[in-house]
Coordinates of C-alpha atoms in Angstrom, one line a residue:
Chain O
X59 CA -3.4 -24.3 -5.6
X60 CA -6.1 -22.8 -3.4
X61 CA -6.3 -25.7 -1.2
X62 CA -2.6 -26.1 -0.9
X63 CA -2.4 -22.3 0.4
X64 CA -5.3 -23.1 2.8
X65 CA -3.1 -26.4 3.9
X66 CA -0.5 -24.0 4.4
X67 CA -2.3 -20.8 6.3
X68 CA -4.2 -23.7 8.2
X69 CA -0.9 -25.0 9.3
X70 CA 0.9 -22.3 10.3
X71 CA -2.0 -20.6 12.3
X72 CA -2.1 -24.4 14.9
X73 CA 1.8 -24.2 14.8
X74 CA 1.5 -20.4 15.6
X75 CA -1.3 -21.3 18.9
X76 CA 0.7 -24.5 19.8
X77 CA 3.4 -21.9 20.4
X78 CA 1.8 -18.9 22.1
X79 CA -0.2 -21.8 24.0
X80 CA 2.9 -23.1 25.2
X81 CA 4.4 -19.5 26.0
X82 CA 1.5 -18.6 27.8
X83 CA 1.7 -21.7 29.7
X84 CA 5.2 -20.4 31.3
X85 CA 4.0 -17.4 32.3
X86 CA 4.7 -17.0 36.1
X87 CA 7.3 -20.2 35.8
X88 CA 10.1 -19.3 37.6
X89 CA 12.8 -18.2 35.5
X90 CA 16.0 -20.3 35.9
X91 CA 18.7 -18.3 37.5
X92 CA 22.4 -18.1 36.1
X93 CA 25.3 -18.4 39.4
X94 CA 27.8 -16.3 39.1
X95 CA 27.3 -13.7 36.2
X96 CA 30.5 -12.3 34.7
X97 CA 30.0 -8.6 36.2
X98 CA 33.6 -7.3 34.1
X99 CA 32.8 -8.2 30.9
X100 CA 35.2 -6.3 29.5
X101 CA 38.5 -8.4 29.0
X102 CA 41.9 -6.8 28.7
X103 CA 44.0 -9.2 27.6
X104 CA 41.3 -10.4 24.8
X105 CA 41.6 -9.4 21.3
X106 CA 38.2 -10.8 20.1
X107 CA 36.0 -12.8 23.2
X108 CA 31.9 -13.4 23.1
X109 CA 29.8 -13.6 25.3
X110 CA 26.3 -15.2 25.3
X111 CA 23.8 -13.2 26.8
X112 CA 20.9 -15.5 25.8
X113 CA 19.0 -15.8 22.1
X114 CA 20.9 -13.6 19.9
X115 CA 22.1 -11.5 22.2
X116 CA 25.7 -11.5 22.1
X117 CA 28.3 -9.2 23.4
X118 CA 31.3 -9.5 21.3
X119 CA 34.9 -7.6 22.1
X120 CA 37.2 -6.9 19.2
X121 CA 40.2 -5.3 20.9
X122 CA 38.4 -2.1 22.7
X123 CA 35.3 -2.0 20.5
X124 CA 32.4 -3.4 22.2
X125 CA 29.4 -4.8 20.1
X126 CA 26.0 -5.8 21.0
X127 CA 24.1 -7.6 19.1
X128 CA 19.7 -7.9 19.4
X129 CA 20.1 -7.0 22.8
X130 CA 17.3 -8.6 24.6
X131 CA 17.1 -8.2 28.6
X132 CA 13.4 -8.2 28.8
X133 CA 11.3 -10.5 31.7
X134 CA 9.1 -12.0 28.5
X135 CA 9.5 -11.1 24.4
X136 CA 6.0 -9.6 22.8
X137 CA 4.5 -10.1 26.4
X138 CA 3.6 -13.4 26.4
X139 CA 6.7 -15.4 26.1
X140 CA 8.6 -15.0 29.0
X141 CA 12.3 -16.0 29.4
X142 CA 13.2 -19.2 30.1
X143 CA 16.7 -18.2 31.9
X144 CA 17.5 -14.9 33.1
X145 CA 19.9 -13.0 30.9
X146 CA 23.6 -13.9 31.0
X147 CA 24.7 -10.8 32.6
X148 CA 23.1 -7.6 34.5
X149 CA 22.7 -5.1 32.4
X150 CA 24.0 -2.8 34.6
X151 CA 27.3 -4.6 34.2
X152 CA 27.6 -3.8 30.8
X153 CA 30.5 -1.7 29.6
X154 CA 29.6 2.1 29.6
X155 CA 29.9 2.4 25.8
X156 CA 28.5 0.1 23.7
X157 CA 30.3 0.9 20.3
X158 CA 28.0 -0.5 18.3
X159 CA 24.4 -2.5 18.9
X160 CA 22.6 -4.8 15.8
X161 CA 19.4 -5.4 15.5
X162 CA 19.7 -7.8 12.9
X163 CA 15.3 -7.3 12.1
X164 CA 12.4 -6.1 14.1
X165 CA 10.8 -9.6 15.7
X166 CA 10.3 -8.8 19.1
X167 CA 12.8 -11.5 20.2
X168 CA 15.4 -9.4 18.3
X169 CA 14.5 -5.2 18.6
X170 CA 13.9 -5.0 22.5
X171 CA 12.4 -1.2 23.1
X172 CA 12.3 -2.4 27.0
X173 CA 16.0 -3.7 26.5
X174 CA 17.0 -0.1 24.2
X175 CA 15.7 2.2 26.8
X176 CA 17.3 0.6 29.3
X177 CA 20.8 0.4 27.5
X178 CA 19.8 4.0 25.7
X179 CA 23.0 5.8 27.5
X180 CA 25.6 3.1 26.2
X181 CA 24.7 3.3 23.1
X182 CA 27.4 5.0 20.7
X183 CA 24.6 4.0 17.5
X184 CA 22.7 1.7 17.0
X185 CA 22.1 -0.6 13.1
X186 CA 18.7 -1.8 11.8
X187 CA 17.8 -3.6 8.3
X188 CA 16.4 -1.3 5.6
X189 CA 13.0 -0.3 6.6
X190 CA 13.8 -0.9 10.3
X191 CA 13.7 2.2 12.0
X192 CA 10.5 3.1 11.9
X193 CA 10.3 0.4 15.2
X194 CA 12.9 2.3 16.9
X195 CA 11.9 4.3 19.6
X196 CA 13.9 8.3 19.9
X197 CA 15.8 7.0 22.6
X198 CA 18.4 9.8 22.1
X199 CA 21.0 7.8 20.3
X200 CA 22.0 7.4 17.2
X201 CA 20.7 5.1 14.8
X202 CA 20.9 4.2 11.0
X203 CA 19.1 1.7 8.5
X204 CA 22.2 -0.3 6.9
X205 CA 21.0 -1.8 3.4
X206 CA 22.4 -5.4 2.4
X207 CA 26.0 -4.8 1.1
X208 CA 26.0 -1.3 2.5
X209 CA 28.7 -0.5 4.6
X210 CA 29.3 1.7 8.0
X211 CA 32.9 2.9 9.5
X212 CA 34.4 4.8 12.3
X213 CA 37.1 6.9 12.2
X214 CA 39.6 4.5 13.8
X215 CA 38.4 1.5 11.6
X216 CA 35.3 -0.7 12.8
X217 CA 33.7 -1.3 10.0
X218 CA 30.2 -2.9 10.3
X219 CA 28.4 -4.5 6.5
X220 CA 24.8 -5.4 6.4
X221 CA 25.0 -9.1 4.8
X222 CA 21.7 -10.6 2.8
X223 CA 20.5 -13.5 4.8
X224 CA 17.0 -15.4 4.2
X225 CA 14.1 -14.8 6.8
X226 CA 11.1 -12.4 7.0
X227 CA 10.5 -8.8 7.7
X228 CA 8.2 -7.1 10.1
X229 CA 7.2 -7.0 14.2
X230 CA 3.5 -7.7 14.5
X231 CA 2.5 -9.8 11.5
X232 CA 1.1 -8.2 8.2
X233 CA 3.9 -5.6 8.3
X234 CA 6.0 -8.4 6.8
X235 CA 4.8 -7.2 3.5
X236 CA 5.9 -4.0 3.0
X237 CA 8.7 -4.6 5.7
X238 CA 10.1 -6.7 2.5
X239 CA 14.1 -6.1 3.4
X240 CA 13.8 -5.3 6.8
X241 CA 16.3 -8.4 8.1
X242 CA 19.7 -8.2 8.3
X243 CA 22.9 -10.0 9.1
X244 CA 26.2 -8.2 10.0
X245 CA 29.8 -8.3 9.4
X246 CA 32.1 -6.6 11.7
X247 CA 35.4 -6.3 11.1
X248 CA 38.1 -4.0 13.3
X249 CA 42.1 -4.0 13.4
X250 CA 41.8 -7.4 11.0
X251 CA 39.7 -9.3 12.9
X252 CA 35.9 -10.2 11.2
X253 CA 32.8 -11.4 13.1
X254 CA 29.8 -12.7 11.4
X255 CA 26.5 -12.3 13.0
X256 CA 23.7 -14.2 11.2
X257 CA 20.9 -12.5 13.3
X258 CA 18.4 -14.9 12.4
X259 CA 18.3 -17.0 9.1
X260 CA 17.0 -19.8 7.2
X261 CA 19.9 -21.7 5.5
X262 CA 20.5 -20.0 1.7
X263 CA 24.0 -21.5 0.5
X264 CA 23.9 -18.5 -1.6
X265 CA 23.7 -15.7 0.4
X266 CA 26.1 -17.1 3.2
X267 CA 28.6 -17.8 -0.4
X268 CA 28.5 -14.0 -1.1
X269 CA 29.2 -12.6 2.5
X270 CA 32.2 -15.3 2.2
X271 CA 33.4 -13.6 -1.4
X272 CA 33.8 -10.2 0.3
X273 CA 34.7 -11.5 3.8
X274 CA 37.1 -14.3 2.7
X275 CA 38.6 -14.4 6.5
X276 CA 35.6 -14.4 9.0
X277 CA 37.3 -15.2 12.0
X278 CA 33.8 -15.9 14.3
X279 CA 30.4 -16.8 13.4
X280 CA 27.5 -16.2 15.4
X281 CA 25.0 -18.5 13.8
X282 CA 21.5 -19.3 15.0
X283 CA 20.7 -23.1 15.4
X284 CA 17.2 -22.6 15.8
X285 CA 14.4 -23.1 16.2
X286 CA 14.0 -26.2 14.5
X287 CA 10.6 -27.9 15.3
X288 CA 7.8 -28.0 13.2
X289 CA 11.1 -28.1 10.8
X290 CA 8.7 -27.8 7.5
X291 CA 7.3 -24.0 9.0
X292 CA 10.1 -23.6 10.7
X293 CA 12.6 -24.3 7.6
X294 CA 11.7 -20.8 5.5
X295 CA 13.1 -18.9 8.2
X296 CA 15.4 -20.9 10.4
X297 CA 18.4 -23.1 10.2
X298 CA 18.7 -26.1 12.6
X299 CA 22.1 -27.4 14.0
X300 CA 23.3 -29.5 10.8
X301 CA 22.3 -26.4 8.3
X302 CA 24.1 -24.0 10.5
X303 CA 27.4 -26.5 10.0
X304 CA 26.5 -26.3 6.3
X305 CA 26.6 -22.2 6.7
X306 CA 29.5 -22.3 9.0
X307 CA 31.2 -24.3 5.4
X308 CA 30.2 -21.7 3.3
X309 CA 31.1 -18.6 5.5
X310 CA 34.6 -20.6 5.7
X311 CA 34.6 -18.8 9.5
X312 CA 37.1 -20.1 12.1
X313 CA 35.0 -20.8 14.7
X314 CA 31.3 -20.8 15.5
X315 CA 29.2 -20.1 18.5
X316 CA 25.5 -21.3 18.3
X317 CA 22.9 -18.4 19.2
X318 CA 18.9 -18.9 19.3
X319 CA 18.3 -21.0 21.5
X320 CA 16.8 -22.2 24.9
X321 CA 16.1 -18.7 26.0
X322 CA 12.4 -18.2 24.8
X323 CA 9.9 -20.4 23.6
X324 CA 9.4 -19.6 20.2
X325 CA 8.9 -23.4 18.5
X326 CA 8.0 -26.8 19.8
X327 CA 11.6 -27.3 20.6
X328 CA 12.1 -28.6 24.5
X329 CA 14.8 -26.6 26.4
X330 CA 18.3 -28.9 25.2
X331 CA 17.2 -30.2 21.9
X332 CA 19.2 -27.6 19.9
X333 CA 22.7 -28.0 21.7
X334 CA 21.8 -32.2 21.3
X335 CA 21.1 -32.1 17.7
X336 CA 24.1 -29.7 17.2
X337 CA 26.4 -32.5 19.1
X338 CA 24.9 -34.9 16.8
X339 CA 25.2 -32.8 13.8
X340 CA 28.8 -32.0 15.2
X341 CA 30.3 -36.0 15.2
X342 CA 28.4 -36.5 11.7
X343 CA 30.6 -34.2 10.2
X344 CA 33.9 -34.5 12.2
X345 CA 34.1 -30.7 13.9
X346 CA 35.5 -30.5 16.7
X347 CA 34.6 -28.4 20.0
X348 CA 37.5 -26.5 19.0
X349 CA 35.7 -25.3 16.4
X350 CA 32.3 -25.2 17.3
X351 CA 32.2 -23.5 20.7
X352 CA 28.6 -24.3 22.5
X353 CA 28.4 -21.8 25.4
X354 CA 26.1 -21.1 28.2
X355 CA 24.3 -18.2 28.6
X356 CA 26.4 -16.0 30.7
X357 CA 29.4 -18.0 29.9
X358 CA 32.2 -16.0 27.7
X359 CA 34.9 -17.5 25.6
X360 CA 38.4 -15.6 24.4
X361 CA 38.9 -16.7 20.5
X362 CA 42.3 -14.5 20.6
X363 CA 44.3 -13.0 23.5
X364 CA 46.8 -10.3 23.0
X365 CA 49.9 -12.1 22.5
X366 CA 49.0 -14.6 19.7
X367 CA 47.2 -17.0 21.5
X368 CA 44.6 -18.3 19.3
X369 CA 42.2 -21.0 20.5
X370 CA 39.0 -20.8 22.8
X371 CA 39.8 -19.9 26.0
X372 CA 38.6 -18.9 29.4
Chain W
X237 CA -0.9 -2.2 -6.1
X238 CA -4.1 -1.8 -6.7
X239 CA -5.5 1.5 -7.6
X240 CA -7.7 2.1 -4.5
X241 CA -4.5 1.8 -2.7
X242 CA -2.3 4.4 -4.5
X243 CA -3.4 7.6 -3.1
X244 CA -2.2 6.8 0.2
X245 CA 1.9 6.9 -0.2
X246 CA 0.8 10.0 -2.9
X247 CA -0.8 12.2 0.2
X248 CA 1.7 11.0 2.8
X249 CA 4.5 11.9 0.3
X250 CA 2.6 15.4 0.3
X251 CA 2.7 15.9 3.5
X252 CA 6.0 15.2 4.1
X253 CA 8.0 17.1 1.4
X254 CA 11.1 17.8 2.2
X255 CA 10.9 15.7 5.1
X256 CA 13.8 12.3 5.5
X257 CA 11.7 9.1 5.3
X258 CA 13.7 6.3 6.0
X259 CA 11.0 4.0 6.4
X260 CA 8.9 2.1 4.1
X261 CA 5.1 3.6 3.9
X262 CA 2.5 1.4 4.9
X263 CA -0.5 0.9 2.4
X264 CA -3.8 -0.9 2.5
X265 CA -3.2 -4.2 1.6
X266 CA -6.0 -7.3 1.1
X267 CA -5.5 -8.5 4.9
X268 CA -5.1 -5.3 6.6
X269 CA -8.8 -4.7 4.8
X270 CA -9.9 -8.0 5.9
X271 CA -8.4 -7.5 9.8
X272 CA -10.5 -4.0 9.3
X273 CA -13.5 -5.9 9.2
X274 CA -13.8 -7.2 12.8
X275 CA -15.5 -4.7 14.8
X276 CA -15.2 -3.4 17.9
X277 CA -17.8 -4.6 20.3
X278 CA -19.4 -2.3 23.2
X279 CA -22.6 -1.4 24.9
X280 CA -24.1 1.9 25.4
X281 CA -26.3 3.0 28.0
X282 CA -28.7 5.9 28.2
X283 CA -28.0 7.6 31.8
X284 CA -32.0 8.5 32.0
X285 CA -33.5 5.3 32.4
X286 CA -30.8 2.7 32.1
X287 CA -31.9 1.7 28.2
X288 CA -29.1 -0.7 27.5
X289 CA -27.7 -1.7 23.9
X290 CA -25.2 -3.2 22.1
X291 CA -22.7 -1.3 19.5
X292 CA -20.4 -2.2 16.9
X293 CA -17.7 0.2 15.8
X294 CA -15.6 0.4 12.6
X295 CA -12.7 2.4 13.0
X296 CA -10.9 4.4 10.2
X297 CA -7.6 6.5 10.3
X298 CA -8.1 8.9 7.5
X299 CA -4.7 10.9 8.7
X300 CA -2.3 10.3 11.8
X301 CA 0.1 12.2 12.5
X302 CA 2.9 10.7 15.1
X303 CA 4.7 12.4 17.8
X304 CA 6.6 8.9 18.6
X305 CA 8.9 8.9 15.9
X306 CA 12.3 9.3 15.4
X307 CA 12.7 12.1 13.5
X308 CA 14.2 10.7 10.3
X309 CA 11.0 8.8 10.0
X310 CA 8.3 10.1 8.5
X311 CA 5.7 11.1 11.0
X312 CA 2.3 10.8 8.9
X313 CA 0.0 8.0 8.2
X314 CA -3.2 7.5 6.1
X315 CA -5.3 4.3 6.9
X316 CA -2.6 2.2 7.8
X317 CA -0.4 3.0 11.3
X318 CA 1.7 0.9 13.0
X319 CA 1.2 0.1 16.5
X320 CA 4.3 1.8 17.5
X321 CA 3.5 4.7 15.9
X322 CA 0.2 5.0 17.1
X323 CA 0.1 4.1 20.5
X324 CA 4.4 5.7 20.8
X325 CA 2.4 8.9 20.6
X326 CA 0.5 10.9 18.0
X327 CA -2.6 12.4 17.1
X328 CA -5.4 10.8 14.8
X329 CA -8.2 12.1 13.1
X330 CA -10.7 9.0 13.2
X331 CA -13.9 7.9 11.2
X332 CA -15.8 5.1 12.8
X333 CA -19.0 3.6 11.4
X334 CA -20.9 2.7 14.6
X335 CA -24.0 0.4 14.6
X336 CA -26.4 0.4 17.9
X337 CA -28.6 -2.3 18.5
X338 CA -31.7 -0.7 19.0
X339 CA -34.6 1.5 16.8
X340 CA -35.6 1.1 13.4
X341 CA -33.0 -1.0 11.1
X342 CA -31.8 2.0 9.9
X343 CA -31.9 4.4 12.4
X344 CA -29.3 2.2 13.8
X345 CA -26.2 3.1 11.9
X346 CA -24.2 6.1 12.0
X347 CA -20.9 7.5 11.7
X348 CA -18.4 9.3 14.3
X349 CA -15.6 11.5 13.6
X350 CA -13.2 13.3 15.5
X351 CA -9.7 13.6 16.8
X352 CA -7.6 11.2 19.5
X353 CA -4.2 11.8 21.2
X354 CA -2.6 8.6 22.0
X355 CA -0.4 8.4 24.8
X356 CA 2.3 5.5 25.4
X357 CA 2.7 4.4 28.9
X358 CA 4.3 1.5 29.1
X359 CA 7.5 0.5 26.5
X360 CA 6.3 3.7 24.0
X361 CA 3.0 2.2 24.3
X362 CA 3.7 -1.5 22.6
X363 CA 2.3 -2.7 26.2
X364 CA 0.0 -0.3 27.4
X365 CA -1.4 3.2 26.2
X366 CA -3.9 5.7 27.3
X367 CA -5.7 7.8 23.9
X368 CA -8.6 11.0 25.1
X369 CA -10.5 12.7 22.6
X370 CA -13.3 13.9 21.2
X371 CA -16.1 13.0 18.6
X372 CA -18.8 14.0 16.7
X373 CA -22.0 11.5 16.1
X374 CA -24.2 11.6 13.1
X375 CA -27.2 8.9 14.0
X376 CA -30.7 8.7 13.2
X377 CA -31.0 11.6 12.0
X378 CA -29.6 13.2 15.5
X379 CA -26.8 15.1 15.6
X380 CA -24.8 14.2 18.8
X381 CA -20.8 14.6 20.5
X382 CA -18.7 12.4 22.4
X383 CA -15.7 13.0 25.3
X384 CA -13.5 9.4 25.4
X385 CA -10.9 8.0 27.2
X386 CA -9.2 4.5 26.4
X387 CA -6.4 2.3 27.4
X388 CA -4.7 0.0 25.4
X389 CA -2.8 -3.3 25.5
X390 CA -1.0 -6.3 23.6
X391 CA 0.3 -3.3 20.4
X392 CA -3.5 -1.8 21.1
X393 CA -5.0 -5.0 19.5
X394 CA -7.2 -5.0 23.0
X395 CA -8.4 -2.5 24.4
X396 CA -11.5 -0.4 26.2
X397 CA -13.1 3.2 25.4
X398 CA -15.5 4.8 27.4
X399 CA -17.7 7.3 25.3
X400 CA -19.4 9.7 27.3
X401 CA -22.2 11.5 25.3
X402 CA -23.5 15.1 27.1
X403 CA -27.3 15.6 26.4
X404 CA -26.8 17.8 23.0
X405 CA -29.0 17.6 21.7
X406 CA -30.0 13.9 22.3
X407 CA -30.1 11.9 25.5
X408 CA -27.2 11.5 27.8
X409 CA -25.6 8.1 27.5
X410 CA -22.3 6.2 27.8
X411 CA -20.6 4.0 25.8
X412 CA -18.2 0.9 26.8
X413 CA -16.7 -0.5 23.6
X414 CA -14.0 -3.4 23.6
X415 CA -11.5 -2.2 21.4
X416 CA -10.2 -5.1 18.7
X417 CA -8.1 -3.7 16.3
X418 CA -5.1 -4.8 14.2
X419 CA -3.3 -1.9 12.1

């Protein structure tokens, strides 16, 4: 038993310096610029539109609420792994009012406190996992710890759920042990429509099985795809492309987009691996791109205009 | 839990009656002890004379109390702080067993106390903080004080204090010490 955990603490500690070696060794890279940024984000024939900022941060528009999710707009994440592509839009473009921002668990990929001071202004509240707050800076907004099944709602109807999903706790390592609940996904829901966030998640048939029992009609699901490589460390805490198809089954949610990927170097992944294997993963199983929408960072889909229209757009 | 750990959420739970703690308190734990281990590294040098040798600190938050918080959090800390809420802001009350390479075996240990205000400078201190403050030395049988000043980097795993001892009653020296330090 002893030598299996020292296999295992051996193991992880190379993949962990393969990967900060390989961060490091893109510092002062030059990051890869997006043309053309969206700089009116803010859609007003959309009912529900996304769009991908970069890693998990997505900025979703459910009629004229505006959510952010693990808003990340940072040069580099924990200091040493710098992005790989700038973020898909300025953040001074950002709407004025950001109804509500998730931080689906305190991994410095995920909570920001460059990105939150810079957005402190917009921000209406802000969500964290239980335990979470204690890594949120008094930026002069709001902000609340949502429990798993706990629920959050405004007076003209968003309605935002922590969901149980399967990862690990913590921002700098040994915190991860008292930090035991501190990750988080999210289910928004406003005038009838329902988003699923995932955050950041291992794949746990259960868990995803339960968020679909309350939320029988998730409209979107932002689902991470990984990172993937080395898969057997990577595996506890993240899903690759053909487990997030399995989750997108179990949520039973309309469409996906794939977050969590190609934005930092947080695996041995190579920039295009995720999006392949998702293709791949994609024509194994028979979904579509109609159902599966892979954006770009910076690009932004429309899932439902006003009107009835009801397929990916834009 | 093990019992050397318990009285740590009891006194923080003391101190903050009455107060809103969202978060979960941080105890010792088997790792954070072992991290606690590593010392910091340094060199002191005697101003008269330009004696040179090296120093090993321990350092030890009995009580911190953070400024850096948001205010449904509970602000206090025994042992264990997180780097945000020690290098966001606060004010510690330190113990550090120090070790100076030079003298007798055991003239060469003693133990500093005092108090330190952290400052954040740079994303509430996660990337780079500044900390003054003040000590006092018990060392070979010398009783001795100390003015610092230290910056901070990387969550304040790395950093650098300079230790400037006044010639009360003992010889004037400085001390450089390369801060390591997890939790």
């Amino acid at each position: 038993m002893r030598a299996v955990a020292l296999a295992l603490a051996l193991g992880a500690t190379g993949c962990l310096f393969t990967i900060v070696t390989r961060s490091v060794a893109q510092l002062g890279e030059p990051t890869r610029r997006i043309p053309n940024r969206i700089a009116q984000p803010v859609v007003d024939d959309a009912r529900l539109a996304v769009l991908w900022v970069g890693h998990a941060t997505v900025l979703v528009q459910m009629d004229d609420k505006i959510i952010l999710t693990d808003p990340v707009f940072t040069s580099a994440v924990g200091q040493i792994s710098p992005r790989l592509v700038e973020p898909g839009i300025d953040p001074a473009n950002l709407p004025p009012r950001l109804d509500a921002v998730l931080v689906s668990h305190m991994h410095f990929d995920h909570l920001s406190v460059g990105s939150l001071a810079l957005l402190a202004p917009r921000i209406a509240r802000l969500f964290v996992p239980a335990g979470g707050l204690v890594y949120v800076p008094p930026d002069g907004y709001p902000a609340q710890e949502l429990r798993w099944w706990e629920t959050w709602h405004d007076a003209e109807g968003l309605a935002i759920t922590a969901v149980p999903v399967r990862h690990v706790g913590g921002r700098y390592g040994i915190d991860r042990s008292w930090q035991t609940a501190a990750f988080t996904g999210y289910v928004i829901q406003y005038h009838g429509l329902t988003v699923y966030f995932g955050g950041d998640t291992a794949y746990d048939r259960e868990r995803f099985a339960a968020a679909r029992e309350r939320f029988p009609a998730i409209d979107l699901a932002l689902l991470p795809i990984a990172p993937i490589e080395p898969r057997d460390f990577m595996s506890r805490t993240h899903m690759d492309p053909a487990e997030a198809l399995r989750a997108l089954d179990d949520l039973g949610a309309r469409w996906m987009v794939p977050i969590h990927f190609d934005t930092f170097i947080n695996s041995y992944d190579h920039v295009g691996d995720a999006p392949r294997k998702l293709r791949e993963a994609m024509a194994a199983r028979g979904i579509g791109d109609d159902r599966v929408v892979l954006l770009g960072q910076g690009e932004q889909r429309i899932f439902i205009a006003r009107g009835g229209s009801a397929h990916p757009i834009r | 839990m093990a019992r050397w750990t318990r009285w740590t959420p009891a006194l923080i739970v003391a101190l903050t009656a009455g107060h809103a703690a969202a978060d979960d308190i941080p105890t010792p734990s088997l790792d954070w002890a072992i991290f606690q281990i590593l010392p910091s590294p340094g060199l002191t040098v005697a101003t008269a004379g330009g004696d040179v040798a090296y120093t090993m600190r321990w350092q030890l938050t009995p009580i911190l109390y953070s400024f850096g918080v948001r205010s449904e959090v509970t602000p206090w800390r025994a042992l264990v702080a997180e780097p945000l809420v020690r290098y966001g802001g606060s004010l510690e009350l330190f113990v550090d067993g120090e070790y100076t390479g030079r003298g007798e075996f055991a003239d060469r240990w003693g133990l500093r106390s005092g108090a330190r205000v952290y400052l954040p400078l740079v994303q509430h201190g996660e990337n780079a903080a500044l900390s003054f403050g003040a000590s006092y030395l018990r060392a070979a049988g010398a009783n001795g004080m100390g003015l610092e000043l230290g910056g901070y980097v990387l969550y304040g795993v790395l950093g650098l204090q300079i230790t400037y001892s006044p010639p009360l009653p003992v010889g004037e020296s400085v001390t450089l010490n390369f801060v390591v330090r997890y939790f």
